[in-house]
Short mmCIF file of C-alpha atoms and ligand atoms in Angstrom, two decimals:
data_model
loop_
_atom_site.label_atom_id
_atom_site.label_comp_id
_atom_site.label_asym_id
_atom_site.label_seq_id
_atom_site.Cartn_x
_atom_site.Cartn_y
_atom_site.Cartn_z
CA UNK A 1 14.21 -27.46 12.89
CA UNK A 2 15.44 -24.87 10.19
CA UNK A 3 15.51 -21.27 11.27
CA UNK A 4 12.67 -19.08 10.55
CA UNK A 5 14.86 -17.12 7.78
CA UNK A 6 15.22 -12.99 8.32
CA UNK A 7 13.19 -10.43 6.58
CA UNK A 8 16.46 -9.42 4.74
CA UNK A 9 15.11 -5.66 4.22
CA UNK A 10 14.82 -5.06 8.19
CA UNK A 11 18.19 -4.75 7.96
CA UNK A 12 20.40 -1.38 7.88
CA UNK A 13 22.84 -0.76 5.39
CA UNK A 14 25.66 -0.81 7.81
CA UNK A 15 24.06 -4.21 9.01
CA UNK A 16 24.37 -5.47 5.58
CA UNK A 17 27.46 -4.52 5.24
CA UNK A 18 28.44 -6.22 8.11
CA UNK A 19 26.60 -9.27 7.71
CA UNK A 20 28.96 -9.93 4.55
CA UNK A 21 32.16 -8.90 6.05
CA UNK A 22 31.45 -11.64 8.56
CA UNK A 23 30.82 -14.21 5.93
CA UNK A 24 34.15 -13.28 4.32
CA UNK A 25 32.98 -11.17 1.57
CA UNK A 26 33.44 -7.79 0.82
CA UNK A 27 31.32 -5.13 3.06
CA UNK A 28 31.31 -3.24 -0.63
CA UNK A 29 28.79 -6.51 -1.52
CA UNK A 30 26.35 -4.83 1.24
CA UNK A 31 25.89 -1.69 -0.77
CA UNK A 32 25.16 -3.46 -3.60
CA UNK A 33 22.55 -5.57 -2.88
CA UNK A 34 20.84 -2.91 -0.45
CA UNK A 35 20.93 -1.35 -4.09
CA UNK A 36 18.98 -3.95 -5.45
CA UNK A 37 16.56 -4.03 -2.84
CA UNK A 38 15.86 -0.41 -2.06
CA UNK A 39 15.86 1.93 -5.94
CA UNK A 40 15.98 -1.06 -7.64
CA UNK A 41 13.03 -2.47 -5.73
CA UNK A 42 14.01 -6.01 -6.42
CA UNK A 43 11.41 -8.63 -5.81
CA UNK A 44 13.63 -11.72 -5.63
CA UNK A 45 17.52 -12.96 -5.07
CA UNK A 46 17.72 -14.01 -8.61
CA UNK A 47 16.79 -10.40 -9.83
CA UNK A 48 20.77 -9.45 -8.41
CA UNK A 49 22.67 -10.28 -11.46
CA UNK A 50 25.70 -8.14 -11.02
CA UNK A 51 26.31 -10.51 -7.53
CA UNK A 52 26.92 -14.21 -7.69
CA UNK A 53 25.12 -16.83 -8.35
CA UNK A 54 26.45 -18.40 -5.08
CA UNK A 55 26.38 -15.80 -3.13
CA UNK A 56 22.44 -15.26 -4.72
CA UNK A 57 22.09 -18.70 -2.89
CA UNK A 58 23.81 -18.01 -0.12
CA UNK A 59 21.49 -14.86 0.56
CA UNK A 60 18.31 -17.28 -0.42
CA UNK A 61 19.49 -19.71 2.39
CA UNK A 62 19.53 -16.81 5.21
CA UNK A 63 16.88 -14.14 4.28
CA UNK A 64 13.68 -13.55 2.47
CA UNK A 65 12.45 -10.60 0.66
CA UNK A 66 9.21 -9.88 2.25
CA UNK A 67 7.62 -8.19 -1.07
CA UNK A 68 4.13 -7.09 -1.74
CA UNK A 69 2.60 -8.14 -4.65
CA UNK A 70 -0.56 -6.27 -6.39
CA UNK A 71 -3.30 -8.81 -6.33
CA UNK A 72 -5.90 -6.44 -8.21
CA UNK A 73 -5.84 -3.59 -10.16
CA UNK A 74 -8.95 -1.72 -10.44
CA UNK A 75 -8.94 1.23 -13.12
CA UNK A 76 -11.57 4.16 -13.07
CA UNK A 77 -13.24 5.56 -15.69
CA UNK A 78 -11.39 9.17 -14.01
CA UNK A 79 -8.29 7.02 -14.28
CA UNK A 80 -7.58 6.35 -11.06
CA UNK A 81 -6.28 3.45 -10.01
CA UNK A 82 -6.85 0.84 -7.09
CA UNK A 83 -4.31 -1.56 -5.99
CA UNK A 84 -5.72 -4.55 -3.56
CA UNK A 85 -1.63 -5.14 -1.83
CA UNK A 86 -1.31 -8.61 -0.92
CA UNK A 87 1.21 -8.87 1.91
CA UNK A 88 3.12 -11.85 2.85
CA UNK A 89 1.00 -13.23 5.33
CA UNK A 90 -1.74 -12.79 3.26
CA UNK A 91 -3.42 -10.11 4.89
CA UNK A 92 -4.33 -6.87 2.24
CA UNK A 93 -4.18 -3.40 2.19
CA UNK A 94 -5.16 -0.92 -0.83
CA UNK A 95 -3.55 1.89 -2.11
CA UNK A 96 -4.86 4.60 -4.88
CA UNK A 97 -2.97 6.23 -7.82
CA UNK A 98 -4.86 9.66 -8.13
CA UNK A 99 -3.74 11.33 -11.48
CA UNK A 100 -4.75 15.50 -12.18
CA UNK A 101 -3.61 17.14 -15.24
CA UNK A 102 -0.36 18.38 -13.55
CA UNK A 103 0.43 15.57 -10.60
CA UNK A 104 0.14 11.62 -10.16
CA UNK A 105 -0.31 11.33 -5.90
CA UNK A 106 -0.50 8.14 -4.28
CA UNK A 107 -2.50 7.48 -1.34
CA UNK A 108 -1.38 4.83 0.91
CA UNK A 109 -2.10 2.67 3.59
CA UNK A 110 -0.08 2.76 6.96
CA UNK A 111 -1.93 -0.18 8.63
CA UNK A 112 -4.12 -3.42 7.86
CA UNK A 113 -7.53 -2.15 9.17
CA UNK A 114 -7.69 1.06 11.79
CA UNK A 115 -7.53 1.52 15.15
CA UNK A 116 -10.16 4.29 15.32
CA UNK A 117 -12.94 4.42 14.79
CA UNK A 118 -14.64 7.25 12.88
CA UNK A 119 -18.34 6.39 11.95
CA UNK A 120 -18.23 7.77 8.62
CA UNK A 121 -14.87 5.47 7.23
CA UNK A 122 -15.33 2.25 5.83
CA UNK A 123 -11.81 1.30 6.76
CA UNK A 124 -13.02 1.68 10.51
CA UNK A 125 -14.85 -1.39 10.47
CA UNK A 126 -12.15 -3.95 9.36
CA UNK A 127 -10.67 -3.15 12.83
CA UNK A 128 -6.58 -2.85 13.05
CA UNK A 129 -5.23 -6.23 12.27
CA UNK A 130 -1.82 -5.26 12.48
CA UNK A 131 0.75 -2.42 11.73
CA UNK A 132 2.67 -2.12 8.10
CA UNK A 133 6.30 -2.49 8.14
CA UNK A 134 8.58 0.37 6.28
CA UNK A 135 8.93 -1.83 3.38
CA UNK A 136 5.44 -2.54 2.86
CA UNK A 137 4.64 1.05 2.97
CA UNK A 138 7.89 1.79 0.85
CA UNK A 139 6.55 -1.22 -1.96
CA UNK A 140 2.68 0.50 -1.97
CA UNK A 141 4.61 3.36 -3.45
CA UNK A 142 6.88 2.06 -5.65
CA UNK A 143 4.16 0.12 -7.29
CA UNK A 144 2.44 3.37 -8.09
CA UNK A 145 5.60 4.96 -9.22
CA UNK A 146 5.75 2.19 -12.16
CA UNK A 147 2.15 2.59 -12.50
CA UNK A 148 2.01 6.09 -12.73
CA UNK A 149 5.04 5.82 -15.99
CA UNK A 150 3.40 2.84 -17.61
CA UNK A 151 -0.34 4.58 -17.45
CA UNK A 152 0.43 8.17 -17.23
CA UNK A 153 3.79 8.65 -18.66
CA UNK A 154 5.16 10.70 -15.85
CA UNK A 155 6.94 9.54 -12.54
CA UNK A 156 4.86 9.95 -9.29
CA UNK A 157 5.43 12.83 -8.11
CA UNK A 158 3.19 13.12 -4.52
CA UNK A 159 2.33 11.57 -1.76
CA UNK A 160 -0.59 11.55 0.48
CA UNK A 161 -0.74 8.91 3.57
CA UNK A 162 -4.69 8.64 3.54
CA UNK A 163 -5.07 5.09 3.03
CA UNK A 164 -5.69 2.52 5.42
CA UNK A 165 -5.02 3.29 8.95
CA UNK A 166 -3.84 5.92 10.93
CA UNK A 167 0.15 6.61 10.73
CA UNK A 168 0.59 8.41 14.30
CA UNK A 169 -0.37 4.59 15.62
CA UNK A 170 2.23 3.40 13.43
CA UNK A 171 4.56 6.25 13.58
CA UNK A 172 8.28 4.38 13.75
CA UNK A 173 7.62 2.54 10.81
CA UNK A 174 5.82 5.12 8.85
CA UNK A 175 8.98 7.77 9.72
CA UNK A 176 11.71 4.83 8.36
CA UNK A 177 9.69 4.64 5.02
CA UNK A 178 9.42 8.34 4.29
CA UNK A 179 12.84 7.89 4.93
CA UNK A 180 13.37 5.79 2.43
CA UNK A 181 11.23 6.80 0.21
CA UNK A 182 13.09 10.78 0.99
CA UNK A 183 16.65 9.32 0.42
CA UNK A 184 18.85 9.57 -2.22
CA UNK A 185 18.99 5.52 -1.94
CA UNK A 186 15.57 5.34 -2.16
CA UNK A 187 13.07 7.29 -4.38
CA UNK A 188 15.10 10.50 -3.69
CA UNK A 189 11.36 12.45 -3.36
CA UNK A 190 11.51 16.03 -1.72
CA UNK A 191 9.41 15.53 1.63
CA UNK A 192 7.58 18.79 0.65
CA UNK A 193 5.38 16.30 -1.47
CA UNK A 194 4.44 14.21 1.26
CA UNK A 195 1.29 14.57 3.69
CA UNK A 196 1.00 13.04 6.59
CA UNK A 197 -2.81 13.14 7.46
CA UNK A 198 -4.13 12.00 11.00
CA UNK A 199 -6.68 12.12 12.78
CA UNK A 200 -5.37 14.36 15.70
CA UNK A 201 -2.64 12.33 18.12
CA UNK A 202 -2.13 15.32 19.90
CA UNK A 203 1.06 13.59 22.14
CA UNK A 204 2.82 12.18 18.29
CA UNK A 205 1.82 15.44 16.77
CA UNK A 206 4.64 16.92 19.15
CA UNK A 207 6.98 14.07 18.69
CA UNK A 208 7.04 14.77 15.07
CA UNK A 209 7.40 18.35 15.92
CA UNK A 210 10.34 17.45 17.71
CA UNK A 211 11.89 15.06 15.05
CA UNK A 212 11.99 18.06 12.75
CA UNK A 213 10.50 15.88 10.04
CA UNK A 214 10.06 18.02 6.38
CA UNK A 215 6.92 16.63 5.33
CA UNK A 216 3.50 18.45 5.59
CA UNK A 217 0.72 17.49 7.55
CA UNK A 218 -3.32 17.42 7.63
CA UNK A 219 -5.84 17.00 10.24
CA UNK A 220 -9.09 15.13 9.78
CA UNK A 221 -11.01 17.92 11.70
CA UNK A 222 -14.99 17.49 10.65
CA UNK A 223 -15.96 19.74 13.56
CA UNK A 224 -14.37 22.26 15.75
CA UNK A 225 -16.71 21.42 18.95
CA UNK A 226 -16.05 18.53 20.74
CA UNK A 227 -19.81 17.30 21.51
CA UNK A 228 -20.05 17.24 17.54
CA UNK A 229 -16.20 15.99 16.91
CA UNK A 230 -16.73 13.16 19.85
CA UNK A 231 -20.23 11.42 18.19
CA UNK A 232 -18.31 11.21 15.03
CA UNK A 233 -14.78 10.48 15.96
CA UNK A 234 -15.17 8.61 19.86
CA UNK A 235 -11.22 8.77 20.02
CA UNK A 236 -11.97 12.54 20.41
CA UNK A 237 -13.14 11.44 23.71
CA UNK A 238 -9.57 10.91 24.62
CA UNK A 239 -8.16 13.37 22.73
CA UNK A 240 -10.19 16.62 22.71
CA UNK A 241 -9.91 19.85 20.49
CA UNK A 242 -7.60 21.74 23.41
CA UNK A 243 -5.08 19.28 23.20
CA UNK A 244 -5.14 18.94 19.34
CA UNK A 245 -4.84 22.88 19.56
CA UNK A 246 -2.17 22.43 21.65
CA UNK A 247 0.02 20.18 19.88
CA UNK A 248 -1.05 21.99 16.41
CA UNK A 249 0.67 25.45 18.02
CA UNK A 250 3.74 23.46 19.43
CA UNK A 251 3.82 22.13 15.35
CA UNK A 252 3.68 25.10 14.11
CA UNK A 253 6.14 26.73 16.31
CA UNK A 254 8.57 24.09 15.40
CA UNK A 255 8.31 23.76 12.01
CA UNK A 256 6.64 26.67 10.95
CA UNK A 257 5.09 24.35 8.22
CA UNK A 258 1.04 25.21 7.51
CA UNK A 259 -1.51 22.41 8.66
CA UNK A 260 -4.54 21.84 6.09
CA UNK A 261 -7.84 20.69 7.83
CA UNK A 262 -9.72 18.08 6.16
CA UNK A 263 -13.54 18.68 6.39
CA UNK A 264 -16.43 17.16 5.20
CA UNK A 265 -19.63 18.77 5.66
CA UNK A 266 -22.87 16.53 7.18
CA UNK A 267 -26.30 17.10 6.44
CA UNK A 268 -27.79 17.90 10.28
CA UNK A 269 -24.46 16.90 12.10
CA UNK A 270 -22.32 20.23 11.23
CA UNK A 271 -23.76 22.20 9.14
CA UNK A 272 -25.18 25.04 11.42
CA UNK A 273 -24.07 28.49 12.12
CA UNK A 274 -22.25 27.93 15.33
CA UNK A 275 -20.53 24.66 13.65
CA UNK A 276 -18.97 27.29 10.58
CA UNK A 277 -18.40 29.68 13.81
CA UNK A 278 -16.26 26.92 15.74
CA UNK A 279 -14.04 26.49 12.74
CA UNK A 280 -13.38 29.70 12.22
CA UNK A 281 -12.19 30.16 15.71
CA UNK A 282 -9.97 27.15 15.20
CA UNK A 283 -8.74 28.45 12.00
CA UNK A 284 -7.22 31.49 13.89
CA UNK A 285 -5.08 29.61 16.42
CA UNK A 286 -2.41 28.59 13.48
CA UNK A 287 -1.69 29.19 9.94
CA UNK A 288 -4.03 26.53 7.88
CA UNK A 289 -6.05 26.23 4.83
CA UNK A 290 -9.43 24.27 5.05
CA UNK A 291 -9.88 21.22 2.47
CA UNK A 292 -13.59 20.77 2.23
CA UNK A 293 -13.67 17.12 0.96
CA UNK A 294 -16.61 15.45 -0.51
CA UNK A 295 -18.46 12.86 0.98
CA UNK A 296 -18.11 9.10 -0.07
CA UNK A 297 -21.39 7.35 1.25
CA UNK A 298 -20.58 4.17 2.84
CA UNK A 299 -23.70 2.30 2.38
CA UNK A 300 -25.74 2.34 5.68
CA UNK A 301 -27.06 5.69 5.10
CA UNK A 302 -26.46 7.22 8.66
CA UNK A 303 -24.28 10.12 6.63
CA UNK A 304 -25.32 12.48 4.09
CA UNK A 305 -23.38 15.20 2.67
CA UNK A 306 -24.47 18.84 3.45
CA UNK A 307 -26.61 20.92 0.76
CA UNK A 308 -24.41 22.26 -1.61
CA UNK A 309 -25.85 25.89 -0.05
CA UNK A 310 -24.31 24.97 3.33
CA UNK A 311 -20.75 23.79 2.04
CA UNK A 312 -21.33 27.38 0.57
CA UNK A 313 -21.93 29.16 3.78
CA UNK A 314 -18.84 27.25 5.07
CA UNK A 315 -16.81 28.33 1.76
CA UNK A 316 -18.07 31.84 2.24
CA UNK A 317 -17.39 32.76 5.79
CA UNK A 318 -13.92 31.27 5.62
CA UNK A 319 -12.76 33.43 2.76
CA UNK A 320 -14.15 36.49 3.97
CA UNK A 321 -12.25 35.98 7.00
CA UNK A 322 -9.61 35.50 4.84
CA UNK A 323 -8.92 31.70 5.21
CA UNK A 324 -7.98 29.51 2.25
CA UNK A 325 -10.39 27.00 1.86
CA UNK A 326 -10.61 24.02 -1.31
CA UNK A 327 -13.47 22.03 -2.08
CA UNK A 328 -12.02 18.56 -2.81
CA UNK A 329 -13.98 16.42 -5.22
CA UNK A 330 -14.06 12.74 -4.81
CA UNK A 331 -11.77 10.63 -7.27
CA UNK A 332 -11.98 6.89 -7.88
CA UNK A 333 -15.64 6.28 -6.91
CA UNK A 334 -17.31 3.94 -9.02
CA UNK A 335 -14.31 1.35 -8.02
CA UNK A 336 -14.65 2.30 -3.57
CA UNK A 337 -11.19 3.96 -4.34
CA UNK A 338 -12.27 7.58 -2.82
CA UNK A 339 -11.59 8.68 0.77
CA UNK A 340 -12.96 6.22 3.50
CA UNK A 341 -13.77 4.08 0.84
CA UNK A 342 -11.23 1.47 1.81
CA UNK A 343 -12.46 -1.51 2.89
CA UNK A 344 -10.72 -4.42 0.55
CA UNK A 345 -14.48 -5.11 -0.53
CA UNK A 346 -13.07 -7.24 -3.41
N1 SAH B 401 -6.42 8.07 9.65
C1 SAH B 401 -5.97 9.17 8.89
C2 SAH B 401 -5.79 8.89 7.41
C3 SAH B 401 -6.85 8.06 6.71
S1 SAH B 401 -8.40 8.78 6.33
C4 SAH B 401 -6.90 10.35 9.08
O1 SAH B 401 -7.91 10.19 9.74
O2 SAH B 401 -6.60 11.44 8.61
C5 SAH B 401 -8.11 9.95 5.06
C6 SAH B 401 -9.17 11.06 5.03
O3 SAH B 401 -10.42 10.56 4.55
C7 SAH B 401 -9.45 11.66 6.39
O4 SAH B 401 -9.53 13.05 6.31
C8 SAH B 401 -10.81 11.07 6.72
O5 SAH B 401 -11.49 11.82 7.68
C9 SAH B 401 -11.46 11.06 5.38
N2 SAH B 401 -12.62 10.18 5.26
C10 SAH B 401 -12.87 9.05 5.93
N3 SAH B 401 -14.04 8.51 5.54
C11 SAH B 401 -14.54 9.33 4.58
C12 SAH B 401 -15.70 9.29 3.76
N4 SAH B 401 -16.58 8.30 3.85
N5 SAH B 401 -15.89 10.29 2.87
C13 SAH B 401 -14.98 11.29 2.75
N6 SAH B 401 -13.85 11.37 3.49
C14 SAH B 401 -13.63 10.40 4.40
#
C-alpha cells in the first residue's frame, strides 16, 4: 500500500529545510518553497516555478498541500462578503469580509461547528465536528486579503476571530496561525489588529496571559450574574463569573492590554436594573470598554433584542460611570453573514 502522503505545510521551516538536505538538495531549497507556501500562499506544486520541475514532482510524490478552496461567495448589499471554506475532507467552515469606510476586518472561523453551546448562536447547533488546523485558519484569511484588494482596493487590514467555534478549545493551532499570519514570512500583520474573542475559558485565558501573546482580546459576556449568564451560556455552569474575573485580572496584570465585553441586550432575559447594575460592577474589576452588539435572530424566536429604550439605559449608566461603551450594528444580514449567524445554511 502507498503511504498516506504528509500535509507538507505541518511542517517547520527548519523541518523543510531538513527534509531536503536529506534528499541531497540544498537546505536553501527549504526556504524557498516554505516561501511559496506561506506569503505566496501557493495552492499547488506546479505554482513553484523558480524550483524544478523534478524536484516539483518529487515534492508531489511525498506531500500534499492541504488548501482550502472558497466554494461560495455570497456578497451583501452592505458589501460584505461570505465565504462557504471547503476544507479537504469536505467538511465547511465560513468566514466574513466586513468592510467600513476606513478598515476591511475578517472574521474567521477557528473550528468546524462549536463546542458550546450558547442558545442564542446558530453555529451552536452544528455541534464541533472537529478542530481547524493553522493553515486552514491561515488560508480563511488570506482569501479575504485578495478579496478585500480585488473588491475594496485596499489590503485587509484586521482581524477578528468570531467565526465558527471557539479558539480557547482550539488554542495551539489558533496561536501557530496568528503566528503566521504575525510573521514577517507570513502576512507580516501587527497583532494589535487581531481579536481574539471567547467565550470566557477562564484556565486558557491565563495561559495566554502567560504566553505574552500581543493580540487583543474580547469576552462574550451577555450578563454579569451567573443565574442569567448560566440559562444562556450552560458552559457558564462550569466556568462561572469569579473565575472569568479571575483570569480577566491575571490578563490584565500580564499584559496590561484592555478586554472589550461583547453584549447583546435580551428582551426579558437582561434587560432589568440589577442586570445594567451587575455589569457595571464587572466593568470596575479591569480596564474594558462594553461592545453592545445587535441581535441576529436565529429563527426559532426564543430571543428578542431589548427595546431600543433599554439598550439606552444600558448605554447611559455605563457612560456616566464613565465606561466606554459601542453599540455595534449588525453587518452582512440579508446573506446569515452577521454574528451567530454561522451555520453553513447554504
Ligand atoms: N466562541 C467565540 C467566538 C464566536 S461568537 C465567542 O463566544 O466569543 C462571536 C460573537 O458573536 C460572540 O460575542 C457571540 O456571543 C456573538 N453572537 C453569537 N450569536 C449571536 C447572535 N445570534 N446575535 C448576535 N451576536 C451573537
Amino acid at each position: 500500500m502507498k503511504a498516506k502522503k504528509k500535509d507538507i505545510r505541518a511542517l517547520t521551516k527548519e523541518q523543510l529545510r531538513r527534509f531536503f538536505e536529506e534528499s541531497g538538495d540544498k537546505a536553501f531549497r527549504g526556504n524557498q518553497v516554505y516561501e511559496w507556501l506561506w506569503s505566496k500562499g501557493a495552492h499547488s506544486f506546479e505554482d513553484m516555478t523558480n524550483i524544478s520541475k523534478t524536484t516539483r514532482q518529487m515534492l508531489e510524490d511525498n506531500f500534499v498541500i492541504n488548501h482550502i478552496r472558497v466554494d461560495q461567495m455570497q456578497r451583501s448589499s452592505d458589501g460584505t462578503i461570505k465565504n462557504a471554506v471547503r476544507l479537504h475532507d469536505g467538511l465547511i467552515v465560513e468566514s466574513v469580509l466586513i468592510p467600513t469606510p476606513t478598515r476591511t476586518t475578517a472574521c474567521v472561523s477557528s473550528q468546524v461547528g462549536c463546542s458550546l453551546d450558547c442558545k442564542f448562536c446558530a453555529t451552536a447547533r452544528l455541534k464541533r465536528m472537529r478542530n481547524l488546523n493553522p493553515d486552514e485558519i491561515y488560508d480563511q484569511v488570506v482569501a479575504i486579503d485578495n478579496e478585500s484588494r480585488l473588491y475594496h482596493n485596499r489590503p485587509l487590514s484586521n482581524i477578528v476571530f468570531m467565526g465558527m467555534g471557539e479558539p480557547l478549545m482550539n488554542y495551539n493551532n489558533v496561536l501557530k496561525a496568528i503566528d503566521k499570519i504575525t510573521s514577517s514570512e507570513g502576512l507580516g500583520m501587527s497583532p494589535k489588529r487581531i481579536t481574539l474573542s471567547t467565550s470566557g475559558v477562564p484556565k486558557m485565558i491565563k495561559k495566554m496571559a502567560d504566553d505574552e501573546v500581543r493580540f487583543k482580546l474580547a469576552v462574550s459576556l451577555h450578563s454579569a450574574i451567573d443565574e442569567v449568564r448560566t440559562s444562556i451560556m450552560p458552559f457558564n455552569d462550569t466556568f462561572p463569573l469569579s473565575e472569568l474575573k479571575e483570569s480577566l485580572e491575571y490578563w490584565y496584570a500580564k499584559t496590561k492590554s484592555r478586554i472589550t465585553y461583547e453584549y447583546v441586550v435580551w428582551d426579558g432575559i437582561n434587560d432589568r436594573k440589577e442586570d445594567i447594575n451587575a455589569l457595571l460592577k464587572f466593568c470596575s474589576y479591569v480596564p474594558c470598554k462594553v461592545n453592545l452588539i445587535e441581535y441576529n435572530p436565529i429563527d426559532d424566536g426564543e430571543f428578542q433584542q431589548a427595546s431600543n429604550k433599554a439598550i439606552d439605559n444600558y448605554i447611559k449608566a455605563l457612560e456616566s460611570r464613565g465606561f466606554v461603551v459601542n453599540v455595534r450594528r449588525s453587518r452582512g444580514k440579508d446573506i446569515d453573514a452577521a454574528c451567530g449567524q454561522l451555520a453553513n445554511k447554504s
